mmCIF file of N, CA and C in Angstrom:
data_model
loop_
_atom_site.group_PDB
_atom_site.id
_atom_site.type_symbol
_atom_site.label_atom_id
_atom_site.label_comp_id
_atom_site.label_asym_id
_atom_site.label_seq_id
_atom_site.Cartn_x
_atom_site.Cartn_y
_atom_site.Cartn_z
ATOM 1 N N UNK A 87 -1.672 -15.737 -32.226
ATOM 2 C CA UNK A 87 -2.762 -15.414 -31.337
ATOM 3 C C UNK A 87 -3.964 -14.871 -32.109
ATOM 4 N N UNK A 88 -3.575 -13.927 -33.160
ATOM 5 C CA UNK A 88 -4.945 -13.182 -34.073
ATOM 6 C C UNK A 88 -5.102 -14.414 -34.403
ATOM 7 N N UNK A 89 -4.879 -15.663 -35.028
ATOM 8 C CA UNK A 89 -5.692 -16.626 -35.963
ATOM 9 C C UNK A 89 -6.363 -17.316 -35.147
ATOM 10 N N UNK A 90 -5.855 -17.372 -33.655
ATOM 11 C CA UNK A 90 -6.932 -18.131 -32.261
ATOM 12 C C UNK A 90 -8.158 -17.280 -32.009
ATOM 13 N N UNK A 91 -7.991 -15.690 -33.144
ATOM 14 C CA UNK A 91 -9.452 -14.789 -32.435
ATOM 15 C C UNK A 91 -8.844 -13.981 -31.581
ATOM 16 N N UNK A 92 -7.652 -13.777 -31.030
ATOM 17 C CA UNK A 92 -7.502 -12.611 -30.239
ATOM 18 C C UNK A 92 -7.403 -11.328 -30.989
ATOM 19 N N UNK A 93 -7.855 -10.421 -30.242
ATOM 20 C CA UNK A 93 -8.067 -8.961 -31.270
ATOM 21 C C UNK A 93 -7.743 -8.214 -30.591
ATOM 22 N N UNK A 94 -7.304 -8.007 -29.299
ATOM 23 C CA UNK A 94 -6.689 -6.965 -28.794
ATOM 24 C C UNK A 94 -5.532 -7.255 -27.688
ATOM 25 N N UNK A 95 -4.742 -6.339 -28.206
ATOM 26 C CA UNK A 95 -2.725 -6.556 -27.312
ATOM 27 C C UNK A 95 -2.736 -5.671 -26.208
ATOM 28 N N UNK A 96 -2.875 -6.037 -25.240
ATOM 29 C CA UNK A 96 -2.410 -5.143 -23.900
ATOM 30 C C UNK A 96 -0.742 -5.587 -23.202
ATOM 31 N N UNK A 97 -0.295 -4.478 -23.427
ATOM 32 C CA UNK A 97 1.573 -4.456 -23.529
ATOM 33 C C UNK A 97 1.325 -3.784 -21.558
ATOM 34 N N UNK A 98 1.766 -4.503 -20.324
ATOM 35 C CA UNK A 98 1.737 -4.372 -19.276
ATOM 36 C C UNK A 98 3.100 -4.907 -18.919
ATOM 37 N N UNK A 99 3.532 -3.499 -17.859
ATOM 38 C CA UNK A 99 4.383 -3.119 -16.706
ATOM 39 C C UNK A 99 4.267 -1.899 -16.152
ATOM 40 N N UNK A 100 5.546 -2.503 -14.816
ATOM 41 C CA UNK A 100 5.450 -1.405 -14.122
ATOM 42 C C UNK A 100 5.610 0.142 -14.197
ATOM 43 N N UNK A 101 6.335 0.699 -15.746
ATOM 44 C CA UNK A 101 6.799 1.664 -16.232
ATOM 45 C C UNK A 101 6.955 0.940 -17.551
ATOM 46 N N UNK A 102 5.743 0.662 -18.184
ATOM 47 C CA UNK A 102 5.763 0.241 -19.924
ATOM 48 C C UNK A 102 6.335 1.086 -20.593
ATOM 49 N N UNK A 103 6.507 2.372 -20.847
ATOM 50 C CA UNK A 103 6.814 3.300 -22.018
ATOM 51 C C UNK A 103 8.794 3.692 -21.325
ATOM 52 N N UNK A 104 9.146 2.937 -20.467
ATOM 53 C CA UNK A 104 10.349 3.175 -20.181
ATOM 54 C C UNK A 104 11.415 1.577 -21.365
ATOM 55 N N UNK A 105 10.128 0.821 -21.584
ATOM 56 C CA UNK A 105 10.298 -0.240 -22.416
ATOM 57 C C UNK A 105 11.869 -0.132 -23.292
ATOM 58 N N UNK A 106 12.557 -0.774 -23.550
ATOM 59 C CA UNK A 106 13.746 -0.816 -24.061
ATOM 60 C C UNK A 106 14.111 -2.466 -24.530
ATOM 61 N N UNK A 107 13.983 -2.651 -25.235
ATOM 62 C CA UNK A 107 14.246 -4.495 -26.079
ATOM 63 C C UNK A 107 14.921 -4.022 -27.010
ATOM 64 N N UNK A 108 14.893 -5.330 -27.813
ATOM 65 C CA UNK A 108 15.380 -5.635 -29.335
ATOM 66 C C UNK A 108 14.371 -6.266 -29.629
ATOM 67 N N UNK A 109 14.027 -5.851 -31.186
ATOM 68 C CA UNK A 109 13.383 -6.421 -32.049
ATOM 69 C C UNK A 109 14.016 -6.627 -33.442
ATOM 70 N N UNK A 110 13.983 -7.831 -33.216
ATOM 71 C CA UNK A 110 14.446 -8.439 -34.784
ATOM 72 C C UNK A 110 16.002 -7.826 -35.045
ATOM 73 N N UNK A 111 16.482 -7.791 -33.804
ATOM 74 C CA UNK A 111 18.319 -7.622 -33.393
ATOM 75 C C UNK A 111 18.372 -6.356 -32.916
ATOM 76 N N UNK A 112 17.593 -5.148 -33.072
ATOM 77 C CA UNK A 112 17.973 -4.069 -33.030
ATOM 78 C C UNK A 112 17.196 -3.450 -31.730
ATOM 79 N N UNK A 113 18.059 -2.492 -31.364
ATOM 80 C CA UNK A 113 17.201 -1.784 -30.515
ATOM 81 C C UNK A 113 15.716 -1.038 -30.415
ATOM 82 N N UNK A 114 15.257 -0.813 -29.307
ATOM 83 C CA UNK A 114 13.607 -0.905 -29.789
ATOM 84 C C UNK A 114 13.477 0.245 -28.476
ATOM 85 N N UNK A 115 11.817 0.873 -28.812
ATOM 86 C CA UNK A 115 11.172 1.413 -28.296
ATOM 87 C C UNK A 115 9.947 0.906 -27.707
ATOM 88 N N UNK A 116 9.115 1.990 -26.849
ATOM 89 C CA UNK A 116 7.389 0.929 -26.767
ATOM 90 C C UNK A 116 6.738 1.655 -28.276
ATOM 91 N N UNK A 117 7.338 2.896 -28.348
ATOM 92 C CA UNK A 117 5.892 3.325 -29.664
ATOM 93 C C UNK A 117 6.670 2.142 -30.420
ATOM 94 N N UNK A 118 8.064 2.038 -30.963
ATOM 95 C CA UNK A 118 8.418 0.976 -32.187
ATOM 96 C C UNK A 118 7.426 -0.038 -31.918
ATOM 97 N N UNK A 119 7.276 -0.813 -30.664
ATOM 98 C CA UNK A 119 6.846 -1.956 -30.635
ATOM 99 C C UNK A 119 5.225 -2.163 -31.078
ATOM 100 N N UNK A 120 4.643 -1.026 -30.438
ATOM 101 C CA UNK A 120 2.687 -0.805 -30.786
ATOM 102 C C UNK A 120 3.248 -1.004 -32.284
ATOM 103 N N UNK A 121 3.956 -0.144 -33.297
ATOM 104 C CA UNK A 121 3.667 -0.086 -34.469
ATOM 105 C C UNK A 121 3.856 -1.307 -35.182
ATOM 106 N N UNK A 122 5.089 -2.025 -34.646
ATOM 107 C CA UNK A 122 5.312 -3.133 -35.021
ATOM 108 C C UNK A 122 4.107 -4.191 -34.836
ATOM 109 N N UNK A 123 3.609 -4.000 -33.368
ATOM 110 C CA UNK A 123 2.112 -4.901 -33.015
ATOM 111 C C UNK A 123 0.619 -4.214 -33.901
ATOM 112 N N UNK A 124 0.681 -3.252 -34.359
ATOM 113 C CA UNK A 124 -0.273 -3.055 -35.482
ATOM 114 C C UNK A 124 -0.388 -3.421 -36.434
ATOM 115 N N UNK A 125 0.772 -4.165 -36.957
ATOM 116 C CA UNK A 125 1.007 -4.800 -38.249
ATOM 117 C C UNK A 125 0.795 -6.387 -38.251
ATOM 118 N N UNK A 126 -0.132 -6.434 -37.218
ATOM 119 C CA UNK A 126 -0.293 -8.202 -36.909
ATOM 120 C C UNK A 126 -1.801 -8.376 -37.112
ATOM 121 N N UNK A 127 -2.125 -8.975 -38.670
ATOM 122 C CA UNK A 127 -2.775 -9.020 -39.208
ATOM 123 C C UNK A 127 -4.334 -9.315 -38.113
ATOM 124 N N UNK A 128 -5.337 -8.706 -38.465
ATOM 125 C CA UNK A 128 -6.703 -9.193 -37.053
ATOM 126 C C UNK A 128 -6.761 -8.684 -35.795
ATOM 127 N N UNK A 129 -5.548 -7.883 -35.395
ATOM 128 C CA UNK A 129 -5.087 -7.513 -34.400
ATOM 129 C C UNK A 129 -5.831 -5.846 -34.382
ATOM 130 N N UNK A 130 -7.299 -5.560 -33.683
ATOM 131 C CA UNK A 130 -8.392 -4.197 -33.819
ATOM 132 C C UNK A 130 -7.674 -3.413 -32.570
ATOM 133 N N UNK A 131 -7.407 -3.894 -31.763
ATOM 134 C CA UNK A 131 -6.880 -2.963 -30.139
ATOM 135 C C UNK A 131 -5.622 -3.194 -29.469
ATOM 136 N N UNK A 132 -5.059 -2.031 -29.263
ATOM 137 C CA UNK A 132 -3.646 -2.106 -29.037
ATOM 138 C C UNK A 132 -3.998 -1.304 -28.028
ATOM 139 N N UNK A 133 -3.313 -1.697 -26.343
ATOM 140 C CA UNK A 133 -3.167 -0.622 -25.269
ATOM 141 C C UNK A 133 -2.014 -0.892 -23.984
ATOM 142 N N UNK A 134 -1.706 -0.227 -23.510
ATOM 143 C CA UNK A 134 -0.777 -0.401 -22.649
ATOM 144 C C UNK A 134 -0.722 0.468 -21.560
ATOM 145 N N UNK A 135 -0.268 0.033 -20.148
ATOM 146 C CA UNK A 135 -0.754 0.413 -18.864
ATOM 147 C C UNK A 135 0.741 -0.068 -18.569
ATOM 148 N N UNK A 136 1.185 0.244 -17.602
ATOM 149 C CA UNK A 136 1.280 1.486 -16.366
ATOM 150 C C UNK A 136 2.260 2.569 -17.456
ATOM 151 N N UNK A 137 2.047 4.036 -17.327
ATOM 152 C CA UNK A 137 2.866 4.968 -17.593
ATOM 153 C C UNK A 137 3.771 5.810 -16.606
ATOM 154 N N UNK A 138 4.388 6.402 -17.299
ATOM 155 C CA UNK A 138 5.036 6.905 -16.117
ATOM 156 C C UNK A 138 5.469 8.420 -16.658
ATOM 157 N N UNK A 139 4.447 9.706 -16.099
ATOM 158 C CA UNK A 139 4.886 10.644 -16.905
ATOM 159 C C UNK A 139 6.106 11.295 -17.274
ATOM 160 N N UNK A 140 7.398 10.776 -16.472
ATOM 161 C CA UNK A 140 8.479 11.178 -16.960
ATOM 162 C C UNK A 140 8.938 10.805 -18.471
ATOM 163 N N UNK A 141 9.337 9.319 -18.275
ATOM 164 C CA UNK A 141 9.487 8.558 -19.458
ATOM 165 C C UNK A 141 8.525 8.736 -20.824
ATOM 166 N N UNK A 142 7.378 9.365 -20.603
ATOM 167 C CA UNK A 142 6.176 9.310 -21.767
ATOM 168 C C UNK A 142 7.123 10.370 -22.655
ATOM 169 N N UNK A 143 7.589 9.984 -23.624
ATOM 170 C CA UNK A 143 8.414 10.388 -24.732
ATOM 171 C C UNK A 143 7.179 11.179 -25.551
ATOM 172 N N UNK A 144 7.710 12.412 -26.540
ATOM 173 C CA UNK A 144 7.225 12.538 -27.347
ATOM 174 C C UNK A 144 6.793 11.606 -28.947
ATOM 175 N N UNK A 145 8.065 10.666 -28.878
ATOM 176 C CA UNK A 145 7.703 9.660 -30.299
ATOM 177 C C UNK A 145 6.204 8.537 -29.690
ATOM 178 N N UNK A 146 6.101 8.463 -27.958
ATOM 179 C CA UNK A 146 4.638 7.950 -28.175
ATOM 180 C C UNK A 146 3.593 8.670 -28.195
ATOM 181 N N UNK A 147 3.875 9.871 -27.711
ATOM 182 C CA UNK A 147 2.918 10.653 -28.176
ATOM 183 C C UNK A 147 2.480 10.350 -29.838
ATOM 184 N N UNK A 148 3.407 11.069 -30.178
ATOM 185 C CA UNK A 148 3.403 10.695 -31.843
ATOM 186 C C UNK A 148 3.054 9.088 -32.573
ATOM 187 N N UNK A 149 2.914 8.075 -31.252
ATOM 188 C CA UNK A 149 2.524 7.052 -32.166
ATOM 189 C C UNK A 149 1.030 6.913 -32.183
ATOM 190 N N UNK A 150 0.406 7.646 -31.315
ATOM 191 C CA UNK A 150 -1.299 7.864 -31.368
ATOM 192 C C UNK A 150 -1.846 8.120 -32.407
ATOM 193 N N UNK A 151 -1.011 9.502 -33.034
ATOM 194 C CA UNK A 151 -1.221 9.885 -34.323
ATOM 195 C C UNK A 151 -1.501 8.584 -35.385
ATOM 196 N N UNK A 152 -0.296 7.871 -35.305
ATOM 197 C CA UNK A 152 0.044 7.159 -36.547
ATOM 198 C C UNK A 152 -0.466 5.826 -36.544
ATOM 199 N N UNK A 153 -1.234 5.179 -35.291
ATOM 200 C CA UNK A 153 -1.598 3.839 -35.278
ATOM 201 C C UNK A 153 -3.216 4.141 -34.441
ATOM 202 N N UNK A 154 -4.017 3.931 -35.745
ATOM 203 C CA UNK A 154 -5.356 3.736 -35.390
ATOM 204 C C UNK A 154 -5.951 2.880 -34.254
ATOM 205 N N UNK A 155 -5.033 1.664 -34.415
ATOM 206 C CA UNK A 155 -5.575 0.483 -33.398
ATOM 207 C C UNK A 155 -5.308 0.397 -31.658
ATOM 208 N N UNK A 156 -4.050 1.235 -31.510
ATOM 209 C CA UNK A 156 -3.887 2.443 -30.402
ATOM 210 C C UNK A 156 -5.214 3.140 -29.600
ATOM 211 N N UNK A 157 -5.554 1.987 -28.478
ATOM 212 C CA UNK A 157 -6.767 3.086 -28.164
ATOM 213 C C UNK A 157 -6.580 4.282 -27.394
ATOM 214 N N UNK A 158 -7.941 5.092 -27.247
ATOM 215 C CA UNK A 158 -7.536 6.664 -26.667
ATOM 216 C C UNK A 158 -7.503 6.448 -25.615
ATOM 217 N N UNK A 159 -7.816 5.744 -24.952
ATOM 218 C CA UNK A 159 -7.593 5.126 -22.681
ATOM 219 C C UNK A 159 -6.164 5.606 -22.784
ATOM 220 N N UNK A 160 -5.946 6.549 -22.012
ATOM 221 C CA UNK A 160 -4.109 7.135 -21.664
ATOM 222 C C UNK A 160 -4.471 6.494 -19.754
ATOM 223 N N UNK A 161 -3.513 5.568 -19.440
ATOM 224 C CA UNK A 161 -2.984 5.280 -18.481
ATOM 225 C C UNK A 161 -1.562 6.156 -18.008
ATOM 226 N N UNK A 162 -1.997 7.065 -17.671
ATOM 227 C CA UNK A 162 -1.305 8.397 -17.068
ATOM 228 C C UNK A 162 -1.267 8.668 -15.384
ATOM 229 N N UNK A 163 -1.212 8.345 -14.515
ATOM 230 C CA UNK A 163 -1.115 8.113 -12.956
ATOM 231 C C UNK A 163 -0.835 9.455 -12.561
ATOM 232 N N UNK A 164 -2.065 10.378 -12.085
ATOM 233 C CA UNK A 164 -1.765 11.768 -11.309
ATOM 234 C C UNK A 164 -1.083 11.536 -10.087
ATOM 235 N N UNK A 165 -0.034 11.520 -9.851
ATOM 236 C CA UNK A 165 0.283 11.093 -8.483
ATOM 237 C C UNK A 165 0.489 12.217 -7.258
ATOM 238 N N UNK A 166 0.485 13.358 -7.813
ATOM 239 C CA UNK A 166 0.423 14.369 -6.947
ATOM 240 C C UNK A 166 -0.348 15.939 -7.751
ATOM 241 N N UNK A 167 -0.763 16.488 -7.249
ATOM 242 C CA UNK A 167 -0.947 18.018 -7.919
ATOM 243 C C UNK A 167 -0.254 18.987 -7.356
ATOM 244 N N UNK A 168 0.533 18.945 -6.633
ATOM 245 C CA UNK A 168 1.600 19.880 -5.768
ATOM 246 C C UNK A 168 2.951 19.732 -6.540
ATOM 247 N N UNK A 169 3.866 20.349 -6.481
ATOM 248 C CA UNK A 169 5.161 20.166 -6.987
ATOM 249 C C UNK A 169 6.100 20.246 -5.756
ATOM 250 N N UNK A 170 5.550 20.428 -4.727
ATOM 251 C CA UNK A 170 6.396 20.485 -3.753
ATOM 252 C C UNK A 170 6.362 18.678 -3.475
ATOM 253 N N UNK A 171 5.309 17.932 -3.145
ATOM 254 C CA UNK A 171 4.872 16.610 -2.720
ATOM 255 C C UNK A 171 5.713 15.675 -4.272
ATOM 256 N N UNK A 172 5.229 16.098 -5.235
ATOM 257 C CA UNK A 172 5.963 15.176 -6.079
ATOM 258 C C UNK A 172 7.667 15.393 -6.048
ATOM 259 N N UNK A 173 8.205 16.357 -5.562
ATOM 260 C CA UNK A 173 10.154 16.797 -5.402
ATOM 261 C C UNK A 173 9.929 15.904 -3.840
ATOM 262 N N UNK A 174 8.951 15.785 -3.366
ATOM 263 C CA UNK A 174 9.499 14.945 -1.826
ATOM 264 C C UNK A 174 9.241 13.714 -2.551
ATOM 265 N N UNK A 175 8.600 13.432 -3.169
ATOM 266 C CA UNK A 175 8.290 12.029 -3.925
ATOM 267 C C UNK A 175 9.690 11.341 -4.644
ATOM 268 N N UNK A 176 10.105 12.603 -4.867
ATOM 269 C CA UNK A 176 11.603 12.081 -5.558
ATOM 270 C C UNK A 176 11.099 11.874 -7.476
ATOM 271 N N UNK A 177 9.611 12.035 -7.891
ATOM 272 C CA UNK A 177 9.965 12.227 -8.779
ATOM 273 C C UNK A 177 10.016 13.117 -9.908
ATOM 274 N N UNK A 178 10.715 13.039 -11.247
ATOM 275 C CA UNK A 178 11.173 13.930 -11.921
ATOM 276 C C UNK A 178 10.246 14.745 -13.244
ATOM 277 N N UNK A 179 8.963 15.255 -12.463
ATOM 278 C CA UNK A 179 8.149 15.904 -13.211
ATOM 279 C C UNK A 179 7.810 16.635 -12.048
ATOM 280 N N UNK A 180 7.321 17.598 -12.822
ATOM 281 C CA UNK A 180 6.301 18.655 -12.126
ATOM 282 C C UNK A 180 4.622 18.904 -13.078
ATOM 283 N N UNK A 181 4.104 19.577 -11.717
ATOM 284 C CA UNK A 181 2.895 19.320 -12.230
ATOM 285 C C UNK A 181 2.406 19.966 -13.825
ATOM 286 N N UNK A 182 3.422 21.316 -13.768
ATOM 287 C CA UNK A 182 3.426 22.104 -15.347
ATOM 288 C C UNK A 182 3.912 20.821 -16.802
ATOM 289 N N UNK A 183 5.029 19.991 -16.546
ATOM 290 C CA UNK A 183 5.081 19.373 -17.330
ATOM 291 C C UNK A 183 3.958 17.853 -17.348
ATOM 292 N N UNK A 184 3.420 17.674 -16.662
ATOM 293 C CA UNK A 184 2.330 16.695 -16.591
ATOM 294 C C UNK A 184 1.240 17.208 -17.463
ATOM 295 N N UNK A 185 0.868 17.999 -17.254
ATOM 296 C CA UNK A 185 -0.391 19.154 -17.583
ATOM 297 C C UNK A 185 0.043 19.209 -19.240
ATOM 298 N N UNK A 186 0.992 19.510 -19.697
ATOM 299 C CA UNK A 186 1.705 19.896 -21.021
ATOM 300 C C UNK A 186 1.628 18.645 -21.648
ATOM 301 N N UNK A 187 1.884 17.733 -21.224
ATOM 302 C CA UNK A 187 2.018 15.869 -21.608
ATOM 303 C C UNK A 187 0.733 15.973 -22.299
ATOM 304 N N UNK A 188 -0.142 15.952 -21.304
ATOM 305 C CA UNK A 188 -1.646 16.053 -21.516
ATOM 306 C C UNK A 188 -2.225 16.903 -22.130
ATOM 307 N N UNK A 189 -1.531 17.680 -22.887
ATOM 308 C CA UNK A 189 -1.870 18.829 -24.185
ATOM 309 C C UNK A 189 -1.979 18.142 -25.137
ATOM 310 N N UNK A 190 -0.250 17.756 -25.060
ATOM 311 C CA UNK A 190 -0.044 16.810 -26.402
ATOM 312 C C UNK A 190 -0.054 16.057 -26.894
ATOM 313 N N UNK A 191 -0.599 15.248 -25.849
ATOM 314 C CA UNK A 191 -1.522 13.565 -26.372
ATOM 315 C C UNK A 191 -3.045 14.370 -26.712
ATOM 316 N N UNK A 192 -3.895 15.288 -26.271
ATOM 317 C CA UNK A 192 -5.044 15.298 -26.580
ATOM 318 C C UNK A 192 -4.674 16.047 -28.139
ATOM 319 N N UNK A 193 -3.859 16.853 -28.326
ATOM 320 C CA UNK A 193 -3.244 17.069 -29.905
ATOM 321 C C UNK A 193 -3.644 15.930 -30.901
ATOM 322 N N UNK A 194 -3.724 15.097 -30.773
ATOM 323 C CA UNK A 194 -3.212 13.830 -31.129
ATOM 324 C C UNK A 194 -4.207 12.661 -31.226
ATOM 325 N N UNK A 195 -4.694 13.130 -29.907
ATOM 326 C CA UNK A 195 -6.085 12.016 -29.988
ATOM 327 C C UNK A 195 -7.008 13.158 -28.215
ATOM 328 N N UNK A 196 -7.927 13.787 -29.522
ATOM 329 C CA UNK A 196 -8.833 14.785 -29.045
ATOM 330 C C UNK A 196 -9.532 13.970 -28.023
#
């Protein structure tokens, strides 16, 4: 695709960073995979949409750090600011650990 001129990878689903494959036999991550997709020669923009703040691992945090071509757009979905509405929501964050997420990606990429 880089030698057709494409220059930027947008990695899309419904819960991308819950991502789980194999690459090249082995088990895989989404940060493994950005890093692996940074290494594709021509390839300037790397991004990926939908998140899901439970699943947002600290190793992708940590892949912001380490892959330039990673842009700073965080697709992060506030879905509630109550903690009572997100426990009726059924899901498994609260608003303190959302808020904290969002510390430590701006750590990372100010």
């Amino acid at each position: 695709m880089a030698d057709k001129g494409t220059r930027e990878i947008h990695l899309l689903g419904q819960n991308v960073n819950n991502f789980k494959g194999t690459l090249n036999g082995e088990k895989s991550t989404l940060s493994k995979l950005i890093e692996l997709t940074a290494k594709i020669e021509n390839i300037d923009r790397i991004r990926f949409t939908t998140s899901h703040p439970h699943e947002f691992k600290d190793d992708l945090v940590e892949v912001y750090d380490r892959v330039p071509e990673l842009v700073s757009h965080v697709h992060l979905p506030v879905q509630s600011g109550s903690d009572r509405i997100l426990k009726l929501m059924r899901r498994r964050y609260n608003v303190e650990k959302y808020l904290n997420l969002v510390d430590k990606i701006r750590v990372v990429r100010p």
